[in-house]
XYZ file of C-alpha atoms in Angstrom:
723
model
C 107.379 221.229 111.264
C 105.625 217.918 111.913
C 105.751 215.968 114.046
C 106.456 218.375 116.925
C 109.704 217.829 118.749
C 109.450 214.944 121.197
C 106.287 213.466 119.672
C 106.367 210.023 118.016
C 106.168 209.727 114.229
C 103.859 207.070 112.732
C 105.707 204.128 111.226
C 106.189 204.092 107.448
C 103.330 201.635 106.790
C 100.799 203.677 108.778
C 101.992 206.933 107.226
C 101.872 205.628 103.653
C 98.500 203.976 104.188
C 96.930 207.181 105.458
C 98.402 209.262 102.623
C 97.165 206.782 100.003
C 93.650 206.768 101.453
C 93.548 210.574 101.663
C 94.787 211.083 98.093
C 92.286 208.530 96.764
C 89.386 210.335 98.431
C 90.570 213.728 97.210
C 90.954 212.398 93.669
C 87.439 210.934 93.782
C 85.981 214.260 94.945
C 87.889 216.179 92.253
C 86.626 213.852 89.511
C 83.037 214.391 90.642
C 83.371 218.184 90.523
C 86.157 219.273 88.129
C 87.621 222.724 88.574
C 90.048 223.683 85.794
C 90.579 227.212 87.117
C 90.214 230.510 85.316
C 93.417 232.227 84.174
C 92.779 235.921 83.644
C 93.091 237.567 80.240
C 96.688 238.700 79.911
C 99.076 240.200 77.444
C 102.116 238.478 76.060
C 105.328 238.594 78.031
C 108.293 240.389 76.476
C 109.789 237.066 75.354
C 106.474 235.972 73.827
C 106.104 239.270 71.970
C 109.615 238.975 70.522
C 108.943 235.401 69.376
C 105.525 236.309 67.958
C 106.923 239.183 65.871
C 109.727 236.948 64.591
C 107.238 234.271 63.571
C 104.852 236.778 62.012
C 107.153 239.051 59.990
C 110.629 237.494 60.318
C 112.031 240.403 62.314
C 114.120 239.978 65.464
C 113.022 242.606 67.950
C 115.506 243.618 70.618
C 113.716 243.470 73.977
C 115.271 246.836 74.828
C 113.031 248.351 72.120
C 109.904 247.366 74.004
C 108.005 249.615 76.359
C 106.753 246.652 78.359
C 107.653 246.926 82.024
C 109.864 244.180 83.407
C 107.696 241.083 83.540
C 106.668 240.377 87.108
C 106.781 236.844 88.432
C 104.302 234.964 90.581
C 105.015 233.210 93.858
C 106.234 230.167 91.936
C 108.691 232.321 89.963
C 106.954 232.403 86.553
C 106.240 235.468 84.416
C 103.454 233.679 82.502
C 101.040 234.043 85.410
C 98.107 236.194 84.296
C 97.605 237.460 87.835
C 100.858 239.441 87.829
C 101.127 240.793 84.282
C 100.342 244.381 83.377
C 99.687 246.106 80.050
C 101.942 248.621 78.290
C 102.120 249.763 74.620
C 104.741 248.307 72.254
C 106.967 250.144 69.805
C 104.770 249.132 66.870
C 105.754 252.131 64.795
C 109.426 251.227 64.959
C 108.818 247.564 64.209
C 106.575 248.298 61.220
C 108.986 250.850 59.728
C 111.888 248.419 60.001
C 109.878 245.509 58.605
C 108.638 247.422 55.552
C 111.860 249.364 55.001
C 110.525 252.891 55.351
C 112.667 255.101 53.054
C 112.159 258.092 55.368
C 114.292 256.447 58.086
C 117.121 258.859 58.849
C 120.714 258.457 60.098
C 119.846 258.562 63.793
C 116.879 256.218 63.680
C 118.686 252.996 64.493
C 121.671 254.424 66.373
C 122.584 251.708 68.845
C 125.309 251.200 71.433
C 126.606 247.736 72.277
C 128.724 247.387 75.427
C 130.891 244.607 76.808
C 130.541 243.672 80.497
C 133.061 245.558 82.603
C 134.566 242.421 84.153
C 134.759 240.416 80.926
C 138.289 239.370 79.982
C 139.142 239.800 76.313
C 142.184 237.561 76.102
C 140.552 234.819 74.013
C 138.228 234.350 71.058
C 134.971 235.859 72.298
C 132.424 234.155 70.040
C 131.974 231.351 67.537
C 130.842 234.100 65.136
C 134.262 235.785 65.258
C 137.204 234.468 63.206
C 139.855 232.085 64.446
C 142.963 234.023 65.384
C 140.911 236.788 66.975
C 140.512 237.748 70.600
C 138.103 239.889 72.580
C 135.533 242.258 71.183
C 132.036 241.098 70.321
C 129.780 239.720 67.599
C 126.879 242.164 67.246
C 123.528 241.190 65.762
C 122.372 244.473 64.232
C 119.415 245.236 61.983
C 120.189 247.578 59.080
C 116.866 249.106 57.970
C 117.901 250.179 54.454
C 120.650 249.651 51.920
C 123.116 252.459 52.557
C 126.193 253.764 54.331
C 126.555 253.244 58.083
C 128.972 254.595 60.657
C 130.655 252.507 63.336
C 132.546 254.014 66.272
C 134.704 252.057 68.749
C 135.561 253.065 72.301
C 138.311 251.191 74.148
C 138.237 250.075 77.764
C 139.696 252.383 80.377
C 140.991 251.684 83.863
C 142.491 253.770 86.638
C 142.534 257.533 86.002
C 140.481 256.881 82.848
C 143.552 255.647 80.955
C 143.100 253.224 78.060
C 144.368 249.719 78.748
C 147.260 248.086 76.881
C 148.616 251.017 74.904
C 152.250 250.078 75.545
C 152.247 247.818 72.477
C 150.386 247.792 69.157
C 147.050 246.025 68.672
C 145.116 245.518 65.444
C 141.319 245.832 65.494
C 139.300 244.269 62.672
C 135.699 245.067 61.744
C 133.736 242.456 59.795
C 130.268 242.382 58.277
C 128.859 238.861 58.011
C 132.433 237.577 58.206
C 133.861 239.827 55.464
C 136.531 242.337 56.490
C 135.336 245.931 55.995
C 138.005 247.835 57.922
C 140.832 247.711 60.461
C 142.689 249.967 62.884
C 145.977 249.830 64.771
C 146.198 251.267 68.287
C 148.994 251.401 70.866
C 152.471 252.660 70.015
C 154.985 253.115 72.854
C 157.853 253.920 70.459
C 155.943 256.811 68.911
C 154.550 258.371 72.067
C 157.341 257.618 74.518
C 157.143 256.427 78.098
C 154.197 256.586 80.466
C 154.384 258.838 83.485
C 154.446 257.585 87.046
C 150.762 258.511 87.282
C 149.723 255.992 84.673
C 152.474 253.423 85.256
C 154.086 252.371 88.495
C 157.606 253.517 87.633
C 159.971 256.356 88.581
C 160.410 257.918 85.129
C 158.664 261.242 84.649
C 157.139 260.242 81.320
C 156.172 262.135 78.195
C 153.153 264.472 77.882
C 152.432 263.006 74.446
C 151.851 259.632 76.082
C 149.442 261.138 78.587
C 147.402 262.734 75.821
C 147.435 259.599 73.698
C 146.432 257.174 76.427
C 143.735 259.515 77.746
C 142.072 260.741 74.563
C 143.738 260.122 71.229
C 144.027 256.334 71.082
C 140.354 255.755 70.294
C 139.313 259.247 69.175
C 139.433 258.313 65.490
C 138.250 254.718 65.591
C 135.429 255.572 63.200
C 134.524 253.550 60.127
C 131.990 254.193 57.382
C 130.955 251.170 55.341
C 128.122 250.089 53.027
C 125.668 247.525 54.363
C 122.686 245.820 52.746
C 119.389 246.020 54.607
C 118.422 243.263 56.996
C 119.846 241.398 59.988
C 123.644 241.237 59.898
C 126.467 240.161 62.195
C 129.002 242.920 62.855
C 132.214 241.505 64.296
C 134.632 243.781 66.145
C 137.704 242.016 67.535
C 141.466 242.174 67.930
C 143.949 240.126 65.953
C 145.389 237.661 68.461
C 149.147 238.283 68.401
C 150.016 235.518 70.859
C 152.202 232.594 69.847
C 149.944 230.064 71.595
C 147.419 228.260 69.383
C 143.761 229.245 69.510
C 142.030 227.743 72.520
C 145.017 227.719 74.910
C 144.186 230.124 77.707
C 146.758 232.670 78.857
C 147.814 232.934 82.457
C 145.966 235.908 83.881
C 147.556 238.726 85.831
C 146.173 239.781 89.189
C 146.878 242.288 91.933
C 149.854 244.602 91.265
C 150.676 242.885 87.986
C 147.187 243.521 86.625
C 147.035 247.175 87.678
C 150.595 247.950 86.613
C 152.123 245.689 83.978
C 148.698 244.675 82.699
C 147.686 248.279 82.204
C 150.727 249.062 80.068
C 151.723 245.805 78.355
C 148.421 243.932 78.677
C 145.685 243.337 76.151
C 143.628 246.263 74.948
C 139.888 245.651 75.150
C 136.714 246.895 73.472
C 134.450 248.860 75.803
C 131.584 249.631 73.429
C 130.633 249.903 69.774
C 128.188 252.453 68.356
C 126.433 251.927 65.013
C 124.457 254.715 63.334
C 122.818 255.181 59.970
C 121.774 254.952 57.269
C 123.540 257.710 55.359
C 122.739 258.067 51.663
C 120.191 255.242 51.686
C 119.674 253.621 48.298
C 116.547 251.538 48.944
C 114.756 249.083 51.220
C 116.716 246.088 49.988
C 115.628 242.462 49.974
C 115.148 241.582 53.639
C 113.532 238.488 55.198
C 110.777 240.737 56.565
C 109.910 242.167 53.159
C 109.842 238.702 51.619
C 107.500 237.540 54.392
C 105.250 240.614 54.149
C 104.879 241.268 50.443
C 103.400 237.994 49.220
C 101.889 239.853 46.266
C 102.594 243.064 44.329
C 100.158 245.255 42.403
C 101.057 245.645 38.751
C 101.312 249.297 37.820
C 99.295 252.010 39.513
C 95.866 250.356 39.380
C 94.273 251.309 42.695
C 91.792 248.419 42.672
C 94.573 245.888 42.138
C 96.647 247.460 44.919
C 93.696 247.297 47.303
C 93.049 243.636 46.482
C 96.709 242.782 47.080
C 96.668 244.730 50.360
C 93.606 242.796 51.524
C 95.354 239.522 50.748
C 98.499 240.530 52.660
C 96.610 241.858 55.688
C 94.239 238.888 55.875
C 97.230 236.521 55.913
C 98.955 238.539 58.640
C 95.815 238.906 60.756
C 95.059 235.178 60.681
C 98.463 234.384 62.177
C 98.516 237.357 64.541
C 95.006 236.826 65.928
C 95.419 233.016 65.993
C 92.037 232.420 64.324
C 90.223 232.795 60.981
C 89.780 236.465 60.167
C 86.468 238.149 59.471
C 85.614 240.822 56.956
C 85.424 243.304 59.834
C 89.000 242.427 60.886
C 90.332 243.190 57.424
C 88.165 246.305 57.002
C 89.643 247.762 60.192
C 93.171 247.241 58.913
C 92.249 248.569 55.462
C 91.237 251.901 56.967
C 94.788 252.266 58.251
C 96.105 251.060 54.906
C 94.149 253.826 53.186
C 95.656 256.478 55.464
C 99.186 255.206 54.856
C 98.578 254.808 51.131
C 97.570 258.451 50.867
C 100.885 259.485 52.426
C 103.350 257.058 50.812
C 101.703 254.694 48.377
C 101.235 250.932 48.604
C 104.129 250.127 50.955
C 103.246 253.056 53.190
C 99.731 251.671 53.467
C 100.973 248.203 54.443
C 103.294 249.780 57.013
C 100.482 251.770 58.631
C 98.176 248.728 58.736
C 100.948 246.572 60.216
C 101.507 249.183 62.896
C 97.826 248.919 63.844
C 97.928 245.126 63.840
C 100.917 245.021 66.218
C 98.977 246.911 68.907
C 95.641 245.187 68.307
C 94.208 243.591 71.467
C 93.654 240.395 69.475
C 97.427 240.204 68.954
C 98.759 241.487 72.271
C 96.316 239.643 74.510
C 95.705 235.942 74.916
C 91.926 236.032 74.932
C 89.682 233.088 75.829
C 85.958 233.878 75.686
C 83.279 232.118 77.731
C 80.588 230.435 75.584
C 77.224 232.161 75.400
C 74.707 231.083 78.072
C 77.281 229.040 80.031
C 76.239 228.730 83.713
C 78.299 230.834 86.111
C 81.325 228.932 87.402
C 80.745 225.947 85.112
C 83.712 224.140 83.575
C 83.836 224.107 79.784
C 86.213 222.828 77.100
C 88.327 225.274 75.112
C 87.823 225.571 71.381
C 90.444 224.000 69.135
C 91.765 227.464 68.276
C 92.120 228.406 71.945
C 93.816 225.068 72.574
C 96.255 225.722 69.716
C 97.135 229.090 71.207
C 97.708 227.598 74.666
C 99.848 224.883 73.139
C 102.086 227.203 71.134
C 102.624 229.639 73.996
C 103.407 226.708 76.314
C 105.953 224.927 74.115
C 107.257 227.762 71.922
C 106.495 230.946 73.886
C 104.943 232.283 70.695
C 102.071 232.052 68.227
C 100.919 228.903 66.366
C 102.531 228.094 63.043
C 100.498 227.451 59.891
C 100.198 223.700 60.441
C 98.952 223.953 64.023
C 96.530 226.712 63.064
C 95.232 224.713 60.087
C 94.586 221.613 62.202
C 92.747 223.745 64.759
C 90.663 225.455 62.064
C 89.653 222.021 60.775
C 88.425 221.114 64.267
C 90.789 218.137 64.596
C 93.184 219.321 67.308
C 90.964 217.940 70.067
C 91.365 214.396 68.701
C 93.841 212.610 71.031
C 95.995 211.104 68.260
C 96.160 214.374 66.332
C 96.994 216.327 69.476
C 99.804 213.944 70.404
C 101.316 214.155 66.904
C 101.294 217.937 67.098
C 102.896 217.960 70.558
C 105.691 215.630 69.453
C 106.242 217.673 66.288
C 106.465 220.868 68.299
C 108.858 219.380 70.855
C 111.163 218.356 67.988
C 111.100 221.871 66.514
C 113.997 224.244 67.380
C 111.411 226.681 68.758
C 110.942 224.275 71.700
C 114.201 225.664 73.105
C 111.957 228.430 74.451
C 110.542 225.926 76.943
C 114.005 225.594 78.468
C 114.915 229.259 78.205
C 111.684 230.499 79.749
C 110.296 227.749 81.992
C 113.396 225.968 83.198
C 115.409 229.124 83.813
C 112.571 230.544 85.908
C 111.905 227.291 87.775
C 115.592 227.031 88.712
C 115.875 230.826 89.178
C 118.759 230.655 86.694
C 118.193 234.234 85.532
C 119.451 235.447 88.909
C 122.996 234.359 88.054
C 123.307 237.516 85.938
C 122.981 239.662 89.060
C 125.210 237.853 91.554
C 128.448 239.579 92.555
C 130.927 237.331 94.405
C 133.453 239.212 96.522
C 136.363 239.999 94.189
C 138.848 240.042 97.075
C 138.004 236.412 97.869
C 136.989 235.014 94.481
C 139.307 236.932 92.148
C 138.970 234.163 89.545
C 135.289 235.017 89.004
C 134.570 237.244 86.005
C 131.894 237.852 83.388
C 133.284 235.098 81.176
C 132.831 232.526 83.939
C 129.380 233.858 84.828
C 128.213 233.507 81.215
C 129.746 230.031 80.977
C 127.916 228.907 84.122
C 124.551 229.956 82.695
C 125.377 228.467 79.305
C 126.234 225.090 80.857
C 122.893 224.739 82.616
C 120.923 225.922 79.581
C 122.654 223.459 77.238
C 122.218 220.636 79.745
C 118.485 221.281 80.067
C 118.081 221.587 76.297
C 119.773 218.214 75.846
C 117.457 216.650 78.433
C 114.378 217.915 76.580
C 115.732 217.215 73.085
C 116.799 213.652 73.945
C 113.586 213.051 75.911
C 115.357 211.889 79.055
C 113.672 210.971 82.314
C 113.188 213.814 84.782
C 115.232 212.072 87.478
C 118.306 212.281 85.241
C 118.318 215.983 86.063
C 119.905 214.881 89.350
C 121.913 211.855 88.230
C 123.381 212.696 84.792
C 127.043 211.744 84.429
C 127.743 214.418 81.841
C 127.559 218.153 81.416
C 128.495 220.804 78.826
C 131.662 222.842 79.220
C 134.310 224.848 77.429
C 137.913 225.226 78.555
C 137.211 228.046 81.001
C 134.453 226.164 82.820
C 136.287 222.831 82.656
C 139.287 224.431 84.335
C 136.948 225.782 87.029
C 135.717 222.225 87.610
C 139.116 220.545 87.319
C 138.094 218.585 84.203
C 141.163 217.880 82.013
C 141.415 217.689 78.241
C 138.920 220.420 77.288
C 140.315 223.232 75.112
C 138.831 226.277 73.428
C 135.763 228.437 73.847
C 133.352 225.974 72.194
C 130.977 224.155 74.529
C 130.800 220.409 74.135
C 129.372 217.459 76.061
C 131.908 216.122 78.576
C 131.744 213.241 81.077
C 131.904 214.119 84.775
C 132.366 212.267 88.033
C 128.730 211.750 89.107
C 129.814 211.892 92.735
C 131.082 215.460 92.320
C 129.330 217.005 89.331
C 126.420 214.682 88.636
C 123.237 216.477 87.577
C 122.049 219.961 88.387
C 123.277 219.914 91.987
C 126.841 220.011 90.659
C 126.299 223.028 88.404
C 128.250 226.115 89.420
C 125.397 228.366 88.277
C 122.966 227.025 90.876
C 125.632 226.731 93.573
C 126.673 230.360 93.023
C 123.194 231.861 93.087
C 122.469 229.994 96.348
C 125.503 231.484 98.102
C 126.353 234.872 99.562
C 129.011 237.069 97.938
C 131.632 236.149 100.538
C 130.676 232.631 101.656
C 128.479 229.627 101.156
C 125.006 229.418 102.686
C 123.660 226.034 103.778
C 120.357 227.788 104.474
C 119.951 229.200 100.950
C 121.029 225.948 99.340
C 118.854 223.831 101.605
C 115.840 226.069 101.035
C 116.422 225.937 97.270
C 116.469 222.126 97.288
C 113.344 221.907 99.447
C 111.419 224.376 97.286
C 112.566 223.579 93.749
C 113.393 219.872 93.953
C 111.270 218.357 96.716
C 108.323 220.767 96.655
C 108.444 221.368 100.417
C 109.141 225.104 100.776
C 109.860 226.048 104.394
C 107.911 228.915 105.983
C 109.322 232.425 106.069
C 111.419 233.133 109.195
C 109.912 235.183 112.036
C 110.525 238.913 111.690
C 112.542 239.215 114.902
C 115.045 236.419 114.233
C 118.626 237.811 114.299
C 120.901 237.308 111.308
C 123.679 234.743 111.356
C 126.738 236.052 113.207
C 129.553 236.302 110.684
C 133.285 235.695 111.061
C 135.140 238.934 111.778
C 138.755 239.856 112.294
C 140.200 239.593 115.775
C 138.403 236.359 116.688
C 138.774 232.714 115.894
C 137.419 231.833 112.462
C 134.524 229.431 112.918
C 133.355 226.855 110.423
C 129.952 227.322 108.828
C 128.608 224.447 110.908
C 129.792 226.125 114.140
C 128.198 229.430 113.102
C 124.923 227.684 112.319
C 124.962 225.823 115.637
C 125.091 229.185 117.413
C 122.201 230.428 115.285
C 120.067 227.338 115.909
C 120.354 227.786 119.643
C 117.419 230.186 119.195
C 114.280 227.993 119.596
C 112.440 230.104 116.996
C 115.022 229.036 114.412
C 115.622 225.425 115.334
C 112.535 223.711 113.895
C 112.910 225.039 110.349
C 116.696 224.755 110.292
C 116.410 221.117 111.335
C 114.873 220.510 107.900
C 116.679 223.137 105.790
C 120.254 222.791 106.968
C 121.147 219.144 106.175
C 120.501 219.473 102.386
C 122.608 222.638 102.467
C 125.460 221.269 104.558
C 125.855 218.230 102.336
C 126.711 220.678 99.507
C 129.457 222.419 101.530
C 132.123 220.741 99.382
C 131.243 223.448 96.840
C 132.438 226.962 97.624
C 130.489 230.140 96.886
C 131.308 230.001 93.153
C 130.802 226.255 92.807
C 134.411 225.040 92.999
C 135.069 221.749 94.751
C 136.895 222.100 98.067
C 138.000 219.789 100.848
C 138.613 222.422 103.545
C 136.271 225.155 104.776
C 136.779 228.813 105.720
C 138.301 227.802 109.055
C 140.859 225.557 107.332
C 139.251 222.401 108.708
C 138.043 219.455 106.610
C 134.581 220.145 105.204
C 131.939 218.438 107.346
C 129.017 217.453 105.118
C 127.486 214.724 107.282
C 123.941 215.072 108.557
C 120.499 213.555 108.802
C 117.614 214.501 106.517
C 114.157 215.187 107.919
C 113.160 211.528 107.534
C 116.229 210.372 109.460
C 118.280 209.301 106.422
C 121.993 209.762 107.113
C 123.972 211.446 104.333
C 127.686 212.171 104.310
C 128.623 213.275 100.781
C 127.020 214.979 97.774
C 126.985 211.584 96.032
C 125.130 210.048 98.965
C 122.710 212.971 98.977
C 121.833 212.459 95.313
C 121.176 208.805 96.027
C 119.032 209.659 99.055
C 116.976 212.092 96.964
C 115.995 209.295 94.589
C 113.966 207.760 97.401
C 111.716 210.800 96.883
C 111.405 210.187 93.145
C 107.633 210.709 93.081
C 107.900 213.943 95.094
C 110.606 215.260 92.769
C 108.608 214.503 89.627
C 105.454 215.955 91.220
C 107.299 219.162 92.056
C 108.542 219.644 88.490
C 105.146 218.679 87.058
C 103.319 221.132 89.317
C 105.617 223.970 88.311
C 105.383 223.055 84.624
C 101.577 222.878 84.760
C 101.398 226.279 86.473
C 103.654 227.720 83.778
C 101.544 226.123 81.026
C 98.139 227.402 82.176
C 99.347 230.752 83.494
C 98.156 230.639 87.093
C 99.282 229.564 90.538
C 98.554 225.935 91.341
C 95.971 225.288 94.066
C 95.011 222.278 96.180
C 92.283 221.502 93.630
C 94.996 220.866 91.011
C 96.781 218.166 93.008
C 94.614 215.252 91.755
C 95.505 216.169 88.166
C 99.196 216.422 89.026
C 99.130 213.028 90.730
C 97.479 211.482 87.674
C 100.030 212.954 85.258
C 102.911 211.651 87.375
C 101.325 208.223 87.828
C 100.755 207.761 84.090
C 104.288 208.941 83.255
C 105.916 206.427 85.609
C 105.646 203.565 83.104
C 107.669 205.633 80.600
C 110.401 206.502 83.089
C 109.055 210.020 83.694
C 110.295 211.193 80.288
C 109.809 214.840 79.383
C 107.443 213.951 76.544
C 105.229 211.915 78.896
C 104.965 214.781 81.380
C 104.313 217.359 78.644
C 101.681 215.163 76.978
C 100.039 214.550 80.355
C 99.820 218.291 80.936
C 98.472 219.037 77.446
C 95.784 216.356 77.802
C 94.860 217.417 81.346
C 91.652 219.094 82.428
C 93.298 222.401 83.572
C 95.021 222.752 80.181
C 92.058 221.848 77.956
C 89.272 223.397 80.025
C 88.397 226.637 81.774
C 85.904 227.753 84.412
C 83.275 230.297 83.417
C 83.137 233.575 85.301
C 81.243 233.216 88.565
């Protein structure tokens, strides 16, 4: 790290003057010889494919249906980078059969199993899509391919010795289809089956064999329901009737330790483990689904083959225009019509459309984001994208999907390149609900938020952590980021906001009073404790170890994702931090790190990484506020940042970070530009990034200003020819 230890640092005026001169010269050189870069041809990501199919044929594809491999990420953490994506076939046959409503679909075709997380408590209302007065279970979004009878099977949660939980008292399970009750069951009956044995309950009574059989096998053996369902996307709700006397939204005190394993097993709440849905049985027709309404924009009258072919051409030309993101040619439609003819010979008009749709969904023009070099362009020369290519880049950037009709029409008219028209389209798209994809895909990858789903805090230390809390942590950060984008706030408010989004469970975790129920709502917070992203439990948890906090992980995260100054990787031979163990004095995290930094190979990097991490030590490994550390001593958060700024509290740290406002905005802009163009940012991109940030300053670094700056930039609107 510079300057080397013991060497003088230039004063601020000399430092800033040199940096300004250097950036000016680099910007001048970049303007004289623009280099927009050359993202490779790549296929859609899984998320983009799902969104594209939804936009095209109004069908929600479960990502588990896809044969795409897990999307790799680049060194900046983004799966949109063309350099790391690979190609794999999609389940086009399944999608096309579901969209058309293939009458040959049999009972096992859409058999699906939906499971609840093992550590998810089911003591409260589990979803806004389940009725008030319910608890636990799940709201399942299931696609029924045909009108017909379907079978639903419920399996209850088991614990020690594979015994079903909560069978000491009765519980009522309700099954609903789009909110309407279609069936119910009652489970648990201690009076009928007698007492549990000592093996399944911590008592001294021998117990009854009938109980053993019931709690092991019989309780959920016949939880099977057959019900009629119309074709299309439906919400299947499976939940318990909440028999508590407390009103909805008041959380129960949870059992732990012996009480949970003993009393909780017998008298506690039964829970849903998984739900299986199979069918259709005795199908009666394809129904009137959103997909069929989107697909069949015309119908041939009678059996006239010529009329059917004309209608098929009209349908396929409309689909191909949207799917290929450009005007279609006669050759495009002829290719699809050959598949239509094959399907028509087997199963008539709808069979022909299904077969052609199957071909379209695996067409390279659909799966790949193709940008072609102009004819006779000099090797390595920079050129401007066509309006259609620009429309495609824009829709995948803001919506993670294909252009809608309006954007495609403007591009076909050759007007998208006009600055005023382009700005109107960007603002329209940012206001569209589809812009939530920008948060879900960019922001979650930039902040590494997806990793929260894989963290596993030590249950012996953090017994209050469960799947409910994990999901609430992720939901808070997602809703916060969506509000920032929707309300067009300044980027610096990501660190200073005096509000967040919470439900009762998360508010209790934070110590925020007056929040009741499972519904998330905007709540004010103490900006000194919970202000902005640095107070979010999601980010604090994923930058900790399972059993303790990590100033190193947190400091590195801040340097990389907030300040844009990622530290180098540690040398291979550096020993790990010595942990606290039994039989010795428990040391504070600062004392442990002081021992580690005694190694000269570690000291230089830790001098920069550790202070931003230590100042966050008031948050434990699952993001709760604390005043004492593992050693029982008051938390010591004081330290000096790399520039010498003294910080003592998280509130002071947030304030100190604002002195780096330009660096923070540059970091976010660089990551957003890399996500938008699908390649890793290079030194040649820095002049563009500086210009975007400089022009956005007058508008308070609002999201719209940064996004518009990116969309109007040379790397976004241009491309380098192959060299």
